[in-house]
Coordinates of C-alpha atoms in Angstrom, one line a residue:
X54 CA 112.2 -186.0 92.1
X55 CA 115.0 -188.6 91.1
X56 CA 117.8 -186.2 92.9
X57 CA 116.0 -185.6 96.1
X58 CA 115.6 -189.6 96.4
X59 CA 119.4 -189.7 95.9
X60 CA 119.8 -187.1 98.5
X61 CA 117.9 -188.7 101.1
X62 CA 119.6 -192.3 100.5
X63 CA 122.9 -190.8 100.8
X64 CA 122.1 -189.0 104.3
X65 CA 120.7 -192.5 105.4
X66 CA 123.8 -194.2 104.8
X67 CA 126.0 -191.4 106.4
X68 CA 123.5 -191.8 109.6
X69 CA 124.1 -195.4 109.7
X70 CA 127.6 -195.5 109.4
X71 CA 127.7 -192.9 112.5
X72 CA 125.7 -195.0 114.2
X73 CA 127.4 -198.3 114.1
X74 CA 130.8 -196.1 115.0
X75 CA 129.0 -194.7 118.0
X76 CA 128.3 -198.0 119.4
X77 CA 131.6 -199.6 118.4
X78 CA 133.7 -196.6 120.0
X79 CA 131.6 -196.1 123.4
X80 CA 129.0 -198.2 125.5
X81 CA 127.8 -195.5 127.2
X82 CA 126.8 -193.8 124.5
X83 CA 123.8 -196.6 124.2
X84 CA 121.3 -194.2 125.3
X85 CA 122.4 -192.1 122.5
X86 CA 122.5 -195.0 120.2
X87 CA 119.1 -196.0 121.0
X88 CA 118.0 -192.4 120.7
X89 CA 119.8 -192.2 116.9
X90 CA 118.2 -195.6 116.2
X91 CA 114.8 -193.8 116.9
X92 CA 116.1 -191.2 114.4
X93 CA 117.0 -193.5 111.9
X94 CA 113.7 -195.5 112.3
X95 CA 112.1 -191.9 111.6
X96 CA 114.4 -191.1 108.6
X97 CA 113.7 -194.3 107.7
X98 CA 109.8 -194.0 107.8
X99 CA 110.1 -190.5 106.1
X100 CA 111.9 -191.8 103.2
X101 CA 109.3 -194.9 102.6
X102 CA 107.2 -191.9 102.5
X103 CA 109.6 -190.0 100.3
X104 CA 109.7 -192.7 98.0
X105 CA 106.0 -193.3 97.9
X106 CA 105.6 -189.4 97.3
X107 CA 107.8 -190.2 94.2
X108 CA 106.6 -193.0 93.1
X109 CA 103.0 -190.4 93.1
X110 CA 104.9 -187.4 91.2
X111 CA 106.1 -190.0 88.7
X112 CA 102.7 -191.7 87.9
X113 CA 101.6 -187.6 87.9
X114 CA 104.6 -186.9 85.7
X115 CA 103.5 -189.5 82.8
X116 CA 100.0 -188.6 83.4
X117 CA 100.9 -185.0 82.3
X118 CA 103.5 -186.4 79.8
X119 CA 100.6 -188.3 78.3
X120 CA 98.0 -185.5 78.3
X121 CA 101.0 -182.9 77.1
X122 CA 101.1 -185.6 73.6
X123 CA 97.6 -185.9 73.2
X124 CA 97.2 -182.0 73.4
X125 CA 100.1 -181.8 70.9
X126 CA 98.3 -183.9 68.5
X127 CA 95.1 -181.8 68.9
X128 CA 96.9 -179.0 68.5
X129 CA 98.5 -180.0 65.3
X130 CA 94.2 -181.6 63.7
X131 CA 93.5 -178.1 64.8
X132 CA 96.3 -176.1 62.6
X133 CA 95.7 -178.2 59.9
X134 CA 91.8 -177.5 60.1
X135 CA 92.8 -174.1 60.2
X136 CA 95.1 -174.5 57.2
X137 CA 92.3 -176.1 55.4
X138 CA 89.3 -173.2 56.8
X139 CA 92.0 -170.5 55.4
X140 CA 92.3 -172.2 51.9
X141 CA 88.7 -172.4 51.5
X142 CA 88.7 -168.8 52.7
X143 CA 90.9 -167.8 50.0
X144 CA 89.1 -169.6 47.6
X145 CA 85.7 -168.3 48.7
X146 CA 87.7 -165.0 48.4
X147 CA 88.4 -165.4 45.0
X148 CA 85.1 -166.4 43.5
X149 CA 83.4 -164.0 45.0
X150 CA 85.8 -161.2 43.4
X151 CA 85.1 -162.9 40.0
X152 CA 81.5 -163.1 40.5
X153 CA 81.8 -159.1 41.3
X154 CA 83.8 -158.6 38.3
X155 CA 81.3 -160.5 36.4
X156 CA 78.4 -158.1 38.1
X157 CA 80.5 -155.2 37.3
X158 CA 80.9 -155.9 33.3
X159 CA 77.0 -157.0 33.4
X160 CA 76.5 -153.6 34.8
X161 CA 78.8 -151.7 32.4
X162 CA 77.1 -153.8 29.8
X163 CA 73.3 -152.8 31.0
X164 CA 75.0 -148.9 31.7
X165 CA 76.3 -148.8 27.8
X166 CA 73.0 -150.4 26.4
X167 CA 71.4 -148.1 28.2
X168 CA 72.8 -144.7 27.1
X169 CA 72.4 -146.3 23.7
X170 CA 68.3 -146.7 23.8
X171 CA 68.9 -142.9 25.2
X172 CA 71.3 -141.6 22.4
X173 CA 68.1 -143.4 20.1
X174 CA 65.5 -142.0 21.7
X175 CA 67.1 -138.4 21.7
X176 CA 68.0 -139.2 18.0
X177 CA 64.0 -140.2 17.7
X178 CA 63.3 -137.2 19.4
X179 CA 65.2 -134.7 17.1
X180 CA 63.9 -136.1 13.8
X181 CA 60.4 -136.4 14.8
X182 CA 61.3 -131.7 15.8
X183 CA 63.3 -131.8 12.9
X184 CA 60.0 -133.6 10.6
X185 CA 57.5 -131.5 12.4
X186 CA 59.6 -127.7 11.5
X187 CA 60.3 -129.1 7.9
X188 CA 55.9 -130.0 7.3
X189 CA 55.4 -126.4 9.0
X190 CA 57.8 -124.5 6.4
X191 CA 56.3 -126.6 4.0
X192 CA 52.5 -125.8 4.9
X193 CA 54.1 -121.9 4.4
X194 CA 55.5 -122.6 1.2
X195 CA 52.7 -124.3 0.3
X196 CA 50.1 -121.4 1.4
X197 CA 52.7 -118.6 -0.3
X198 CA 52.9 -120.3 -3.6
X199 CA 49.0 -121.1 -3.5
X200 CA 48.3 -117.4 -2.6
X201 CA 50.9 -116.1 -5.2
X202 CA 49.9 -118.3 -8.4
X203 CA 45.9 -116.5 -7.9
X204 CA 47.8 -113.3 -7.7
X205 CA 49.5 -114.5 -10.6
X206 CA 46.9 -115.3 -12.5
X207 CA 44.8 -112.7 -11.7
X208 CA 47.4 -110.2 -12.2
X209 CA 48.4 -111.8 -15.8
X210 CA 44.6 -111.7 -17.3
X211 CA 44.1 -108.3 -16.2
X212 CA 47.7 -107.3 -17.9
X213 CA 46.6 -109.4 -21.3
X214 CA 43.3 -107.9 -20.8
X215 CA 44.7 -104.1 -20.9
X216 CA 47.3 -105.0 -23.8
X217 CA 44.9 -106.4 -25.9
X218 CA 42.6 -103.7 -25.8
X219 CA 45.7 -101.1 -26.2
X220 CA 47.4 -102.4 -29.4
X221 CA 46.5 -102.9 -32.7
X222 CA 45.5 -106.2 -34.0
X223 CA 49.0 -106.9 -35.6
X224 CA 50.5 -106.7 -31.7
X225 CA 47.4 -108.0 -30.3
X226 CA 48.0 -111.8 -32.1
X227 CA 51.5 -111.2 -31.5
X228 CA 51.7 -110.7 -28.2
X229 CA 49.2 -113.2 -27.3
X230 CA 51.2 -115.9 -28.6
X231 CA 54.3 -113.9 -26.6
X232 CA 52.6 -114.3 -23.1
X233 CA 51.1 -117.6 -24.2
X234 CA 55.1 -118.9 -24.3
X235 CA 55.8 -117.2 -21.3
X236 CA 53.3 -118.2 -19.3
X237 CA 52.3 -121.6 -19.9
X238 CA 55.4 -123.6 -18.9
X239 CA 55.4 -120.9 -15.5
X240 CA 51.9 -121.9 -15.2
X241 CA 52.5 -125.5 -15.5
X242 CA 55.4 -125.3 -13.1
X243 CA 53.2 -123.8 -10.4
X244 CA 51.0 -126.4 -11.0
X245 CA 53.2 -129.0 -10.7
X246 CA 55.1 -127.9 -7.4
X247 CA 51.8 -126.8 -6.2
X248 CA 50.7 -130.2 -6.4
X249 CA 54.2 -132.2 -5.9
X250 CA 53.7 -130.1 -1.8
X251 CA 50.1 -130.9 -1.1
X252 CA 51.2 -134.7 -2.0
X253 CA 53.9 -134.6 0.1
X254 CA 51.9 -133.1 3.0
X255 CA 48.5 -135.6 2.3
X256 CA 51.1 -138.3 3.2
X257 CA 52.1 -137.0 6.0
X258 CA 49.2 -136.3 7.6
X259 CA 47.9 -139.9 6.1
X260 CA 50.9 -141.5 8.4
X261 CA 50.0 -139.3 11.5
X262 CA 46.4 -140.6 11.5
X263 CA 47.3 -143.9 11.0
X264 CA 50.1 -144.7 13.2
X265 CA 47.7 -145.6 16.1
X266 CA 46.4 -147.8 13.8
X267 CA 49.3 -149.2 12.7
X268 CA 50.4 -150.0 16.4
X269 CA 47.5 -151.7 17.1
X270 CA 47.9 -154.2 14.5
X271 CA 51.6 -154.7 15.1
X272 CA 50.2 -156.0 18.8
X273 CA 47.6 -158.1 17.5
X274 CA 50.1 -159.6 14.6
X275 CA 52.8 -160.1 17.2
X276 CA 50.0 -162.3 19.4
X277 CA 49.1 -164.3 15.8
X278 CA 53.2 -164.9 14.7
X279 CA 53.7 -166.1 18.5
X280 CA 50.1 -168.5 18.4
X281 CA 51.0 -169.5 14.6
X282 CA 54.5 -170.1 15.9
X283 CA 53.1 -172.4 18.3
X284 CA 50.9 -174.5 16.6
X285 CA 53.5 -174.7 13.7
X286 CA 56.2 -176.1 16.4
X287 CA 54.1 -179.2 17.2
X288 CA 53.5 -179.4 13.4
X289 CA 57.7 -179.2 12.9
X290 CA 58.4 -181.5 15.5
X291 CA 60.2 -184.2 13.9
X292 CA 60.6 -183.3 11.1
X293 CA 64.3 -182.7 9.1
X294 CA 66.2 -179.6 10.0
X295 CA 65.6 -178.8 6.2
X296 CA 61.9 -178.3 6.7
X297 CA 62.5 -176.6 10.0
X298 CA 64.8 -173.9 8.2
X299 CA 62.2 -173.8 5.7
X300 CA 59.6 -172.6 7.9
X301 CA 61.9 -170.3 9.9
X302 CA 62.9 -168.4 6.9
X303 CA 59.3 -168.3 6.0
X304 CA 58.5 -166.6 9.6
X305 CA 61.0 -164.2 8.8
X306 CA 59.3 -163.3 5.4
X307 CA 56.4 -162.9 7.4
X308 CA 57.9 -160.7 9.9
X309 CA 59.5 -158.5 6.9
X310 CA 56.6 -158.0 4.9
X311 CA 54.5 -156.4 8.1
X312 CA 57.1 -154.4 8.7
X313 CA 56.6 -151.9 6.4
X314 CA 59.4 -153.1 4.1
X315 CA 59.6 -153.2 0.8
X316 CA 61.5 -156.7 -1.2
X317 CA 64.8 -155.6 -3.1
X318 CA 64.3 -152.2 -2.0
X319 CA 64.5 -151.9 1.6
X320 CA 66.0 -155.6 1.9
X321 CA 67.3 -158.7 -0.1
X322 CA 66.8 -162.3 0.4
X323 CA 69.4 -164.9 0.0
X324 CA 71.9 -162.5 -1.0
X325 CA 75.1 -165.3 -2.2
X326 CA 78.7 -164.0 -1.9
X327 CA 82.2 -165.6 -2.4
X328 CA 84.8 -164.9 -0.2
X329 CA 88.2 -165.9 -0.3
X330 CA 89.5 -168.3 2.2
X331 CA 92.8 -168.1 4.2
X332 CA 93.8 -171.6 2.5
X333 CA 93.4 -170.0 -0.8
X334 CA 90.5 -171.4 -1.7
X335 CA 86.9 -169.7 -1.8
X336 CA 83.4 -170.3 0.7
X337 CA 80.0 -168.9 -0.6
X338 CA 78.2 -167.6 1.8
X339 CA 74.6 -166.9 1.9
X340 CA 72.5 -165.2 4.4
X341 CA 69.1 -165.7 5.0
X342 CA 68.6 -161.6 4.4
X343 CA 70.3 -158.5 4.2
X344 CA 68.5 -154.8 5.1
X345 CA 69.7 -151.8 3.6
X346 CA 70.2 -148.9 5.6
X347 CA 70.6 -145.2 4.5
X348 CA 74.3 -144.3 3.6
X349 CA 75.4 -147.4 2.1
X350 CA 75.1 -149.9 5.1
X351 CA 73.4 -153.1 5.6
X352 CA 72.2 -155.3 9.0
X353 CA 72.1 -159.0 8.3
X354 CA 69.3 -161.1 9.5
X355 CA 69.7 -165.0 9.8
X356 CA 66.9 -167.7 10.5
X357 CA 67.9 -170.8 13.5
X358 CA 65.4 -172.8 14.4
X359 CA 65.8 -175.4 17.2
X360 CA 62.4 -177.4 18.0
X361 CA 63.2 -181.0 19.4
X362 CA 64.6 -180.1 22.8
X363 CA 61.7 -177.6 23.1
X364 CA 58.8 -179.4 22.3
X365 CA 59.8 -182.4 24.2
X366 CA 60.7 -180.3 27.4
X367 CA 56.7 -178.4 27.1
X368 CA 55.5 -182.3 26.9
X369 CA 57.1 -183.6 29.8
X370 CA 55.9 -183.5 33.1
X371 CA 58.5 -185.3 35.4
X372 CA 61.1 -182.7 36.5
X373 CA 64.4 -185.0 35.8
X374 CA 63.3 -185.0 31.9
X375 CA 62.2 -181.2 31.9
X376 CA 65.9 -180.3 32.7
X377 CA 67.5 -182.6 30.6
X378 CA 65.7 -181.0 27.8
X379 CA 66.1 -177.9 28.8
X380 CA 69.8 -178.4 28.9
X381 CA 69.6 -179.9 25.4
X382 CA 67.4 -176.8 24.1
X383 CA 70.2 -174.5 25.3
X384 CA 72.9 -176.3 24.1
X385 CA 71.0 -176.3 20.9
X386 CA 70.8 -172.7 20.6
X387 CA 74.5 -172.3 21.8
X388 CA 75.8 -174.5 18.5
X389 CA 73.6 -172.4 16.5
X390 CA 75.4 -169.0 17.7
X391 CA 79.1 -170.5 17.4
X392 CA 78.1 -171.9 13.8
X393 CA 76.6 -168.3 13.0
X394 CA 79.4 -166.3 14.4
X395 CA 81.9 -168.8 12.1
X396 CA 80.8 -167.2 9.7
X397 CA 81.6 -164.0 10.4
X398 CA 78.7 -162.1 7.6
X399 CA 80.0 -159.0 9.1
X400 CA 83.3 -159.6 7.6
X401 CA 82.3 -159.9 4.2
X402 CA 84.3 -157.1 1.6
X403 CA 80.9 -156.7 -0.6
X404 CA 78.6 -155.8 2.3
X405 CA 78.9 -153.0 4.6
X406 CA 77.0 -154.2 7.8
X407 CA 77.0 -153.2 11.4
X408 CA 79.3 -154.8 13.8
X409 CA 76.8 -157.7 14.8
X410 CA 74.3 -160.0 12.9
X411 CA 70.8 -160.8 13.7
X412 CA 70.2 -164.4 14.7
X413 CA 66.6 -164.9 14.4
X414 CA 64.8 -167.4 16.4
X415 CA 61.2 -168.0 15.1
X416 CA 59.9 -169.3 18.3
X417 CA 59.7 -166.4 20.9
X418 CA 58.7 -168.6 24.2
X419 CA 61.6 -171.0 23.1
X420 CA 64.1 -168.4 23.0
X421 CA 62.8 -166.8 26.2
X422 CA 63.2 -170.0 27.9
X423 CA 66.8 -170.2 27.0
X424 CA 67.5 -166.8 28.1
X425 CA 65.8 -166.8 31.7
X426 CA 67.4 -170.1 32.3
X427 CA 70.9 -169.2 31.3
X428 CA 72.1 -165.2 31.5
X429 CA 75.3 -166.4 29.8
X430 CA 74.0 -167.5 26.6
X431 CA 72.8 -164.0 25.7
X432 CA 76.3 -162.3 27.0
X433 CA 78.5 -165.3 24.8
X434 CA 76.2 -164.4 21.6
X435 CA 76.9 -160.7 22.5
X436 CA 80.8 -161.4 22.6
X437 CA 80.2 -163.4 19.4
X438 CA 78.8 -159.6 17.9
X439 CA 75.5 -161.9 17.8
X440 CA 72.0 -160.4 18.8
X441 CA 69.5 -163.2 19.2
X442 CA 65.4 -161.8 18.1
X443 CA 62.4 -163.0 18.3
X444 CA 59.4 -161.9 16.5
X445 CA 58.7 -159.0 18.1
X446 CA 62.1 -157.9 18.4
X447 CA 62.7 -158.3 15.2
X448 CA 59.2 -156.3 14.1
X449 CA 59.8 -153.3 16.3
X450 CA 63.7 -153.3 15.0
X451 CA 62.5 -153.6 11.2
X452 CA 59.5 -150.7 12.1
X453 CA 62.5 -148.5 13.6
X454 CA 64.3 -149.6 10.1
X455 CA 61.2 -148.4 8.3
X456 CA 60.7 -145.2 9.8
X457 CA 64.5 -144.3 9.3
X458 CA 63.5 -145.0 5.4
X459 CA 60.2 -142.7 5.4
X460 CA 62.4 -139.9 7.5
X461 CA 64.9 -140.9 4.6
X462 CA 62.6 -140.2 1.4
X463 CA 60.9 -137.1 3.2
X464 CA 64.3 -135.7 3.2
X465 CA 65.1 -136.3 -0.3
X466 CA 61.3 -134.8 -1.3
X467 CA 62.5 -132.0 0.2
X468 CA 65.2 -131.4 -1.5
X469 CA 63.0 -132.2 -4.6
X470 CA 60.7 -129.3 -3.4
X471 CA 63.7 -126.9 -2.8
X472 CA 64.8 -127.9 -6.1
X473 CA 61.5 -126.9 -8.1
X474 CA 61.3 -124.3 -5.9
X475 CA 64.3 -122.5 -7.3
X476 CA 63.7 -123.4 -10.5
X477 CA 60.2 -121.4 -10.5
X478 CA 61.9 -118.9 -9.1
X479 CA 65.2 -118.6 -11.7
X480 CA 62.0 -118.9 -14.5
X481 CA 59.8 -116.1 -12.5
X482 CA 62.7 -113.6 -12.9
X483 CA 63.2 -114.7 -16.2
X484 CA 60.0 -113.6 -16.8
X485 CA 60.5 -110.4 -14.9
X486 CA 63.1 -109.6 -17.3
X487 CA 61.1 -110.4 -19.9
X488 CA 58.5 -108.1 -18.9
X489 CA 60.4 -105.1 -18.4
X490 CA 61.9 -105.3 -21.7
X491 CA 58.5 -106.1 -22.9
X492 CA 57.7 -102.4 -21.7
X493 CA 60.4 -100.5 -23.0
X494 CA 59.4 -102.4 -26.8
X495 CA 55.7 -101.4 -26.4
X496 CA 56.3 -97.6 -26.2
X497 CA 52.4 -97.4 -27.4
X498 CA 51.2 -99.5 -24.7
X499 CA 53.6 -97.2 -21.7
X500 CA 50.7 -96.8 -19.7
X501 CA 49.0 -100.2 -19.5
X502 CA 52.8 -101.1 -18.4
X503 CA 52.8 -98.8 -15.9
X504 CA 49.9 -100.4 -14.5
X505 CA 51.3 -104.1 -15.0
X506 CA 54.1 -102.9 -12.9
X507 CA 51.9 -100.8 -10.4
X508 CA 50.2 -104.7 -10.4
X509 CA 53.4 -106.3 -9.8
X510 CA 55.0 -104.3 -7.7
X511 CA 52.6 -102.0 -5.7
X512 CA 50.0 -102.4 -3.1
X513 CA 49.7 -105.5 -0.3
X514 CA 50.3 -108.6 -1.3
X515 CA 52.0 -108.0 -4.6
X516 CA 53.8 -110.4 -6.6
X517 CA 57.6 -109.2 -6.4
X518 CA 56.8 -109.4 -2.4
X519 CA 55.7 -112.5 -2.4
X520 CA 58.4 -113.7 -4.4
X521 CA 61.1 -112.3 -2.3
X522 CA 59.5 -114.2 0.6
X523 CA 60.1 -117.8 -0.7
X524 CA 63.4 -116.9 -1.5
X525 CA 64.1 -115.7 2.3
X526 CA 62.2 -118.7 3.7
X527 CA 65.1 -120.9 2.2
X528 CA 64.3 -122.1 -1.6
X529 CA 67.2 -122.2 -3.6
X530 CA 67.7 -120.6 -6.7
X531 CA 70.3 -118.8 -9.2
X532 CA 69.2 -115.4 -9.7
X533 CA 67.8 -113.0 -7.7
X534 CA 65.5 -110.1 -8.7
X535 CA 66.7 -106.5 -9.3
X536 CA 67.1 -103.7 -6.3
X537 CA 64.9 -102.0 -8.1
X538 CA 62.0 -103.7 -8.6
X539 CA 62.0 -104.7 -4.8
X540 CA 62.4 -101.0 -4.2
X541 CA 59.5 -100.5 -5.7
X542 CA 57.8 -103.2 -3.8
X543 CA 58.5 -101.9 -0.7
X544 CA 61.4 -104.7 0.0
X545 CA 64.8 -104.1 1.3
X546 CA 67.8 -106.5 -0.7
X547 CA 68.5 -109.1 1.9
X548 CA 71.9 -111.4 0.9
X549 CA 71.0 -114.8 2.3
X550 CA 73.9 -116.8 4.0
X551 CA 74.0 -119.5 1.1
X552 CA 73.9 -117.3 -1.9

């Protein structure tokens, strides 16, 4: 705008210097004169409008300078909003991942725990099979050995009977002291295993009935603990954390004693230890109790008991002091698990325990609270190798604990049986051996041997059959009876895998 005034004031002045020639150099060129005057009164008028037309783009000019700044400025509030959005963004980004990581390992964690309770119950499962085939080949055993000391018996009067009445006098006192010796400690033996295996199996079937029972009474003891629990909190409250530990250790008896449990046998209260320290000194440490665990291994079992922050948070009614008390309760419970995982029970060189330690809270609802009102606490005790129980917890844990123990002793009875078993085998062929040469000494008495071994060997249900049976069904033993005599029985030699 600036040049095309410059223009037009520089044809103005070249018009007006033509003009004033014009006039000097000619009169008659007035007409023409007066005609350019018009002209220059008309470039005159079109520059005021020029000018004013400027003056207009000018005023525009700054007006769109003006809004042009005010734009810029807006435009740079708007970048840095959108800086600031996209920081937040990222940030938003970011929590969410962890709180997906932090989904995913709760996951993984629920995932492994789990195919654990699987792995158990399958483990469950196979003992209960395992317990149920083992009662059923006893039962057999049982009915075999019952059926084959009447045939025994039966068998060995008739055979006295007939050598008596055979011999003379002189080997009728003899050999009735003979069969006395031989007999009586095989007699006895029956008698005991006979009895040793209808113990074993009156137990059994004594459990069986009464496991319904014994459920039932875990339910309503579990209802008592958590009512006695209760009452026993307000009766606490206030007092030292002496007393409190006290009592929470006395829960814990409690809780031991129903399960099933039996005191320096199955577990061990207050077991002391001293460990070395890294400072070169020594710590004693002293857990509330250790369980023993077949093989060698122990779980330890420690009492915390945290009642302030609890009681006073059931007491209050405003909504401000509930959550400060809650918040106190949970921290409560949080110093416990650090001060229990210090520790570090699992560590110790004299005890061979499981990778985490029980903490026990006697107070179900108060460590129910805890947990629903912070997930974390559970997963840091977890990290800690810390499992925090209640009552119940604990009781179906130490039942689990218990059962493992009966599955335990059943196994080791039969072994016992198996044992026995052999034995009254190894001292029945004794007496097989016995009794042959027994018949070749008694030339006299050749035909009531005969029928001994007819008796022994001959017909259904005779006693070398018999015999051979328990032997195949599993029981071990040292000797085995000659091919002969089971020829004669009617049984083929069979070489078990074991012997």
């Amino acid at each position: 705008m600036i040049e095309m005034v410059l223009s037009a004031g520089l044809v103005l002045a070249g018009a007006l210097g033509w003009f004033a020639g014009r006039a000097r150099l000619s009169a008659r060129h007035a007409e023409e004169s007066r005609l350019c005057l018009q002209e220059q009164a008309a470039l005159s008028a079109q520059l005021a409008v020029s000018v004013e037309q400027q003056q207009q783009w000018m005023q525009r000019l700054n007006e769109a300078e003006a809004t042009l700044s005010a734009l810029r400025q807006q435009l740079g509030e708007a970048q840095q909003q959108a800086a600031a959005h996209w920081a937040t963004r990222q940030e938003q980004q970011r929590q969410l991942e962890a709180v997906r990581q932090a989904q995913q390992q709760q996951a993984e964690q629920a995932r492994a725990q789990a195919a654990e309770l699987a792995r158990l119950a399958a483990r469950e499962q196979e003992l209960a099979t395992l317990l149920a085939e083992e009662r059923r080949q006893a039962t057999e055993k049982l009915t075999l050995l019952t059926e084959a000391r009447e045939a025994l018996s039966n068998q060995f009067k008739a055979l006295a009977a007939d050598i008596l009445e055979e011999k003379s006098r002189r080997f009728t006192e003899q050999n009735r002291e003979n069969l006395g010796q031989l007999l009586g400690p095989l007699h006895e033996r029956i008698q005991s295993f006979g009895k040793l295996v209808q113990d074993t199996y009156d137990k059994d079937s004594k459990e069986r009935l009464t496991l319904e029972q014994e459920l039932r009474r875990l339910q309503a003891l579990n209802t008592r603990l958590n009512q006695d629990a209760v009452a026993l909190t307000n009766a606490l409250t206030g007092a030292s954390s002496k007393a409190q530990g006290t009592w929470g250790e006395m829960v814990l008896e409690k809780v031991l004693e129903t399960s099933g449990l039996t005191r320096d046998r199955e577990y061990r209260v207050q077991v002391s230890d001293v460990v070395e320290t890294e400072e070169g000194g020594t710590r004693r440490y002293q857990p509330d109790v250790v369980i023993d665990l077949p093989e060698g291994k122990q779980l330890v079992v420690d009492s915390k008991v945290s009642l302030n922050a609890y009681v006073r948070y059931t007491a209050a009614t405003d909504e401000t002091v509930r959550d400060a008390e809650l918040k106190a309760h949970i921290t409560a419970l949080r110093t416990h698990i650090r001060t229990l995982s210090e520790k570090r029970y699992q560590d110790l060189y004299r005890l061979r325990t499981l990778d985490f330690v029980f903490m026990f809270v006697p107070v179900e609802p108060a460590y129910l609270l805890a947990v629903q009102h912070d997930m974390a606490l559970f997963n840091e005790a977890f990290e800690r190798r810390i499992m925090i129980v209640g009552p119940s917890t604990l009781l179906a844990t130490l039942r689990t604990v218990a059962s493992i123990w009966r599955y335990e002793y059943q196994n080791q009875n039969a072994v016992e049986i198996a044992r026995q078993s052999g034995a009254m085998y190894d001292k029945f062929v004794g007496f097989a051996e016995t009794l042959e040469k027994l018949g070749k000494q008694l030339g006299t008495a050749q035909d009531t041997y005969g029928n001994a071994m007819r008796q022994l060997c001959s017909g259904s249900g005779n006693l070398v059959g018999r015999a051979e049976k328990l032997r195949r069904l599993g029981i071990k033993s040292n000797k085995q009876l000659a091919p002969h005599l089971l020829a004669d029985a009617g049984e083929e030699p069979v070489q078990l895998a074991d012997e």
